[in-house]
């Protein structure tokens, strides 16, 4: 039963990603989502209890809008997986956004995850079909087996890149190694693909600034940066990041692609920059919601769906989530216009909150006391 | 145009200013702000020090108290333009509603009038004259207190009226004051300084209140390095900055981020008093929308009372609904609302899971205007969520075990069932440093016993439920007194007794060595 459901789903998704030039597949989405929901509510005990408690009859539901989302934080308090214990193909840890301990996303198989991530990465990072040497500003997946981000990056390198080099070794960023690799890349005509977290890139740029050093990477070089744990929750403005890539690596705005993802979701969201450049069209606002994902934007006060263009809480419905619930309520804010999603960056804290202990400060302080990790899993 | 700064006469000349919009776009105030440079700061500090020498250093404390009493009376008088301007400008930001701002002003100024300032001073320095001359203290020793020459105070903007007691404390210590306001609330401090100057120009000459961007590498260290005394409210980063730059020997008081909690003893849990108790609890939760350190984020409620923690939860929910009409909530940033929604969803999810393992048939009355998601009493996680419908106005989450985790605020509160104070003490292990106040509902010997337990684990302030947001100037803040940390002392020890005892103080009605009360 399990295998059959999986294979069906994977087949559908693979098929879908192949014909993704059309963005709207409402009927298909409806059918697949409801099938997936029926499967998940029957085979994830904690989700089953929730669905039952809400009085929802999975067999009778006719509209995916009625699928109850689980709060992203529930991965920290509950086991939310249909995969049999001990037989996981991968266990990803979620970032500690609300409760300090991380949650666990247990996957019985990663094939569906891969089926979602690869065409998406290809479309946004390699729309010209280039096969490039990859330089990862992060650790190898083997060093961080519970990070969905580094799993994803690793998989992209394995399937799409000419070669791979990793800057973080044993949890430590090896900047000298980065210098060496980039120097070599800059001396050839071979463009490169950089993949990493915004934080690490910016830390490296700071170092280059103090050494008064910069590299001019060959034309066609490109970079994917990601907020790592929390989309674009940034200590930097997007402008600063863009300026950093242009100044220190010679990577223009058109070749810098920001990605947003979370361990609780099998699918990712990418900027349109490089794709627009290759297709010689104007860039579209925001990130693309893959056709096998729906994102609802809810009014933060009323939880009613808001019209396009209005900001609200993001709730994702992701068909690439097979073993874990497809509907996830986040605490991220954003706006949607059609299938474009803009995630609201949190401004750098303009001012301390005074004597009130902010929720996140507390969590932050607690986390700082926990053993250090260079890279947060997501 | 509103001036969002105060500088003593003469300093405003030649000052470059900018205009900034403050508050919601549709109703923004245009604020007049000085452009502050490092040179300005050092010059102003010089001027303040001179002004203090001329005007304040030798001024009798009774004079200062009389003037500050008048200032307090003005902010309590609903017809006075100072109070009216305070209410008008603070409400413009939308963060707090008018009834809450009125409460903030009342609670800040009422304890000061009718002898309040004198009591405050005496409670800390032993005598109202301690800063004027040597006065008899315990053991027959004469003591004279000295305030710092000037103080640097850095305010936070999280609650209205935060700058009131700190600004007054500087003047009471006969110290000049350079105050940096918060970008979130830059209005009350300059208004207070202006009002002080209107009442007493000598005091007004010793105050400067300005805003500059906190963390400015060229400004913060300049002021901090020169200051003999610093009081700062802020997050960890701001506090670390002050510690790093403060001069050696400077008196530094740092008020970092904290929250408050409340504890209800089982004998206080009676149906007869439940509504009143819940109303008092709801006041503490609702005031200032949990933006301040005095706001309770959780109630620890003893089991086995006449009223169960679950019944208390419902009563608190009804009272919060009522409070949302009497004390309307301020505007809530979308990020915070999203956090509240996620917390509610998480609690519902937990409650549902528990219900699944032990199906319940408990029927409960829901307060009007709310919906409730029921679960059965379980061991871990939320067992019940009661929330305002169609908004994040208020949320009460019942949990069956004690733990400590601050909530996302804006009237979001947890109720934890406990067997006794040990449960709370255990939950706070390692986290007591985050607690400012414990509201305690208990009476008689039980209250004394519980107060002993909770002060024993280091909680700095215990207050009755319903008065958590109304501290007294006689108490502590962040575990320290309000004047004492900045005072230094001269003492005069008594000459050894010869054949006839020598009186060491001008003979009054009081015997030497007895503690003077005034």
Coordinates of N, CA and C in Angstrom, one line a residue, chain B residues 286-403:
Chain B
X286 N -3.5 42.3 30.3 CA -3.9 43.2 29.3 C -3.1 44.4 29.2
X287 N -2.7 45.0 30.4 CA -2.1 46.2 30.4 C -0.8 46.2 29.6
X288 N -0.6 47.2 28.7 CA 0.5 47.3 27.8 C 0.8 46.1 27.0
X289 N -0.3 45.3 26.8 CA -0.2 44.2 25.8 C 1.0 43.3 25.9
X290 N 1.4 43.1 27.2 CA 2.5 42.2 27.5 C 3.8 42.7 26.8
X291 N 3.9 44.0 26.6 CA 5.2 44.5 26.0 C 6.2 44.8 27.1
X292 N 5.8 44.8 28.3 CA 6.8 45.2 29.4 C 7.2 44.0 30.2
X293 N 8.2 44.2 31.0 CA 8.7 43.1 31.8 C 7.8 42.8 33.0
X294 N 6.8 43.6 33.3 CA 6.0 43.3 34.4 C 4.8 42.5 34.0
X295 N 4.7 42.2 32.7 CA 3.5 41.5 32.2 C 3.6 40.0 32.4
X296 N 2.6 39.3 33.0 CA 2.6 37.9 33.2 C 2.4 37.2 31.9
X297 N 3.2 36.2 31.6 CA 3.1 35.3 30.5 C 2.5 34.0 30.8
X298 N 2.5 33.7 32.1 CA 1.9 32.4 32.5 C 1.4 32.5 33.9
X299 N 0.3 31.7 34.2 CA -0.3 31.6 35.5 C -0.1 30.1 35.9
X300 N 0.5 29.9 37.1 CA 0.7 28.6 37.7 C -0.3 28.5 38.7
X301 N -1.3 27.5 38.5 CA -2.5 27.5 39.3 C -2.5 26.1 40.0
X302 N -2.6 26.2 41.4 CA -2.6 24.9 42.1 C -3.8 24.1 41.8
X303 N -3.6 22.8 41.8 CA -4.7 21.8 41.6 C -5.4 21.6 43.0
X304 N -6.5 21.0 43.0 CA -7.2 20.6 44.3 C -7.8 21.8 45.0
X305 N -7.9 23.0 44.4 CA -8.6 24.1 44.9 C -10.1 23.8 44.6
X306 N -10.9 24.7 45.1 CA -12.4 24.6 44.8 C -12.5 24.8 43.3
X307 N -11.7 25.7 42.8 CA -11.7 26.0 41.3 C -10.5 25.3 40.7
X308 N -10.8 24.5 39.7 CA -9.7 23.8 39.0 C -8.9 24.7 38.1
X309 N -7.7 24.4 37.7 CA -7.0 25.2 36.7 C -7.8 25.4 35.4
X310 N -8.6 24.4 35.1 CA -9.4 24.5 33.9 C -10.5 25.5 34.0
X311 N -11.1 25.5 35.2 CA -12.2 26.6 35.4 C -11.5 27.9 35.5
X312 N -10.3 28.0 36.1 CA -9.6 29.3 36.1 C -9.3 29.8 34.7
X313 N -9.0 28.8 33.8 CA -8.7 29.2 32.4 C -9.9 29.8 31.8
X314 N -11.0 29.2 32.0 CA -12.3 29.7 31.4 C -12.6 31.1 32.0
X315 N -12.4 31.3 33.3 CA -12.7 32.5 33.9 C -11.8 33.6 33.4
X316 N -10.5 33.2 33.3 CA -9.5 34.2 32.8 C -9.9 34.6 31.3
X317 N -10.3 33.6 30.5 CA -10.7 33.9 29.2 C -11.9 34.9 29.1
X318 N -12.9 34.7 30.0 CA -14.0 35.6 30.0 C -13.6 37.0 30.4
X319 N -12.7 37.1 31.4 CA -12.2 38.4 31.9 C -11.3 39.1 30.8
X320 N -10.6 38.3 30.0 CA -9.8 38.9 29.0 C -10.7 39.5 27.9
X321 N -11.8 38.8 27.6 CA -12.7 39.3 26.6 C -13.3 40.6 27.1
X322 N -13.7 40.7 28.4 CA -14.2 41.9 29.0 C -13.1 43.0 28.9
X323 N -11.9 42.6 29.3 CA -10.8 43.7 29.3 C -10.6 44.2 27.9
X324 N -10.8 43.4 26.9 CA -10.6 43.8 25.5 C -11.5 45.0 25.1
X325 N -12.6 45.1 25.9 CA -13.5 46.2 25.6 C -13.1 47.4 26.5
X326 N -12.8 47.2 27.8 CA -12.4 48.3 28.7 C -11.0 48.9 28.4
X327 N -10.1 48.0 28.0 CA -8.7 48.4 27.8 C -8.3 47.9 26.4
X328 N -8.8 48.5 25.3 CA -8.6 47.9 24.0 C -7.1 47.7 23.7
X329 N -6.8 46.7 23.0 CA -5.5 46.4 22.6 C -4.9 47.3 21.6
X330 N -3.7 47.6 21.6 CA -3.0 48.4 20.6 C -2.8 47.6 19.3
X331 N -2.2 48.3 18.3 CA -2.0 47.6 17.0 C -1.0 46.5 17.2
X332 N -1.2 45.4 16.5 CA -0.3 44.3 16.6 C 0.5 44.1 15.3
X333 N 1.8 44.0 15.3 CA 2.5 43.8 14.1 C 2.2 42.4 13.5
X334 N 2.1 42.3 12.2 CA 1.7 41.1 11.5 C 2.6 39.9 11.9
X335 N 3.9 40.2 12.1 CA 4.8 39.1 12.6 C 4.4 38.5 13.9
X336 N 4.0 39.4 14.8 CA 3.5 38.9 16.1 C 2.2 38.1 16.0
X337 N 1.3 38.6 15.2 CA 0.0 37.9 15.0 C 0.3 36.6 14.4
X338 N 1.2 36.5 13.4 CA 1.6 35.2 12.8 C 2.1 34.2 13.9
X339 N 2.9 34.7 14.8 CA 3.4 33.9 15.8 C 2.3 33.4 16.8
X340 N 1.4 34.3 17.1 CA 0.3 33.9 18.0 C -0.5 32.8 17.3
X341 N -0.8 33.0 16.0 CA -1.6 32.0 15.3 C -0.9 30.6 15.2
X342 N 0.4 30.7 15.1 CA 1.2 29.4 15.1 C 1.1 28.7 16.5
X343 N 1.2 29.6 17.5 CA 1.2 29.0 18.9 C -0.2 28.4 19.1
X344 N -1.3 29.1 18.7 CA -2.6 28.6 18.9 C -2.8 27.2 18.1
X345 N -2.3 27.2 16.8 CA -2.4 26.0 16.0 C -1.7 24.9 16.7
X346 N -0.5 25.2 17.2 CA 0.3 24.2 17.9 C -0.4 23.6 19.1
X347 N -1.0 24.6 19.9 CA -1.7 24.1 21.1 C -2.9 23.3 20.8
X348 N -3.7 23.7 19.7 CA -4.8 22.9 19.3 C -4.4 21.5 18.8
X349 N -3.2 21.5 18.1 CA -2.7 20.2 17.7 C -2.4 19.3 18.9
X350 N -1.8 19.9 19.9 CA -1.4 19.1 21.1 C -2.7 18.6 21.8
X351 N -3.7 19.5 21.9 CA -4.9 19.2 22.6 C -5.6 18.1 21.9
X352 N -5.6 18.1 20.5 CA -6.3 17.1 19.7 C -5.6 15.7 20.0
X353 N -4.3 15.7 20.0 CA -3.6 14.5 20.2 C -4.0 13.8 21.5
X354 N -4.1 14.6 22.5 CA -4.4 14.1 23.9 C -5.8 13.6 23.8
X355 N -6.7 14.3 23.2 CA -8.1 13.9 23.1 C -8.2 12.5 22.5
X356 N -7.3 12.3 21.5 CA -7.4 11.1 20.7 C -7.0 9.9 21.6
X357 N -6.1 10.1 22.5 CA -5.7 9.0 23.3 C -6.6 8.7 24.5
X358 N -7.4 9.7 24.9 CA -8.4 9.5 26.0 C -9.6 10.4 25.7
X359 N -10.4 9.9 24.8 CA -11.6 10.7 24.4 C -12.3 11.3 25.6
X360 N -12.7 12.6 25.4 CA -13.4 13.2 26.5 C -14.8 13.6 26.2
X361 N -15.6 13.7 27.1 CA -17.0 14.1 26.9 C -17.3 15.3 27.7
X362 N -16.3 16.0 28.2 CA -16.5 17.2 29.1 C -17.1 18.3 28.3
X363 N -18.2 18.8 28.8 CA -18.8 19.9 28.1 C -18.5 21.2 28.9
X364 N -18.1 22.2 28.2 CA -17.7 23.4 29.0 C -18.4 24.6 28.3
X365 N -18.7 25.5 29.2 CA -19.3 26.8 28.8 C -18.2 27.6 28.2
X366 N -18.4 28.1 27.0 CA -17.4 29.0 26.4 C -17.8 30.4 26.7
X367 N -16.8 31.3 27.0 CA -17.2 32.7 27.2 C -17.7 33.2 25.9
X368 N -18.6 34.2 26.0 CA -19.2 34.8 24.8 C -18.1 35.3 23.9
X369 N -18.3 35.2 22.6 CA -17.3 35.8 21.7 C -16.0 35.0 21.6
X370 N -16.1 33.7 22.0 CA -14.9 32.9 21.9 C -15.2 31.6 21.4
X371 N -14.2 30.9 21.0 CA -14.5 29.5 20.7 C -13.4 28.7 21.5
X372 N -13.7 27.5 21.8 CA -12.8 26.7 22.6 C -12.5 25.4 22.0
X373 N -11.3 24.9 22.1 CA -11.0 23.6 21.5 C -10.6 22.8 22.7
X374 N -11.4 21.7 22.9 CA -11.2 21.0 24.1 C -10.3 19.8 23.9
X375 N -9.6 19.5 25.0 CA -8.9 18.2 25.0 C -9.1 17.6 26.3
X376 N -8.5 16.5 26.6 CA -8.7 15.9 27.9 C -7.4 16.3 28.7
X377 N -7.6 16.2 30.0 CA -6.4 16.4 30.9 C -5.4 15.4 30.6
X378 N -4.2 15.8 30.2 CA -3.2 14.9 29.9 C -1.9 15.2 30.6
X379 N -0.8 14.8 30.0 CA 0.5 15.0 30.7 C 1.3 16.1 30.0
X380 N 1.5 15.9 28.7 CA 2.3 16.9 28.1 C 1.5 17.8 27.1
X381 N 2.0 19.0 27.0 CA 1.5 19.9 26.1 C 0.1 20.5 26.5
X382 N -0.4 21.3 25.5 CA -1.7 22.0 25.8 C -2.8 21.0 25.9
X383 N -3.7 21.3 26.8 CA -4.9 20.4 26.9 C -6.2 21.2 26.5
X384 N -6.0 22.5 26.4 CA -7.2 23.3 26.1 C -6.7 24.7 25.6
X385 N -7.5 25.2 24.6 CA -7.1 26.5 24.0 C -8.4 27.3 24.0
X386 N -8.4 28.4 24.6 CA -9.6 29.3 24.5 C -9.1 30.6 23.9
X387 N -9.7 31.1 22.8 CA -9.2 32.2 22.1 C -10.3 33.1 21.6
X388 N -10.0 34.4 21.4 CA -10.9 35.3 20.9 C -11.2 34.9 19.4
X389 N -12.5 35.0 19.0 CA -12.8 34.6 17.6 C -12.6 35.7 16.6
X390 N -12.0 35.3 15.5 CA -11.8 36.3 14.4 C -10.7 37.3 14.6
X391 N -9.9 37.1 15.6 CA -8.8 38.0 15.9 C -7.8 37.3 16.8
X392 N -6.7 37.9 17.0 CA -5.7 37.4 18.0 C -5.8 38.1 19.3
X393 N -6.9 38.8 19.5 CA -7.1 39.7 20.7 C -6.6 39.1 22.0
X394 N -7.0 37.9 22.3 CA -6.5 37.2 23.5 C -6.5 35.7 23.3
X395 N -5.6 35.0 24.0 CA -5.5 33.6 23.9 C -5.1 33.0 25.3
X396 N -5.8 32.0 25.7 CA -5.4 31.3 26.9 C -5.2 29.9 26.6
X397 N -4.1 29.4 27.0 CA -3.7 28.0 26.7 C -3.5 27.3 28.0
X398 N -4.2 26.2 28.2 CA -4.1 25.4 29.5 C -3.1 24.3 29.2
X399 N -2.2 24.1 30.1 CA -1.2 23.0 30.1 C -1.2 22.3 31.4
X400 N -1.1 21.0 31.4 CA -1.2 20.2 32.6 C 0.1 20.2 33.4
X401 N 1.2 20.6 32.8 CA 2.4 20.5 33.5 C 3.1 21.9 33.5
X402 N 3.9 22.2 34.5 CA 4.5 23.5 34.6 C 5.8 23.5 33.7
X403 N 5.9 24.6 33.0 CA 7.1 24.8 32.3 C 7.2 26.3 32.1

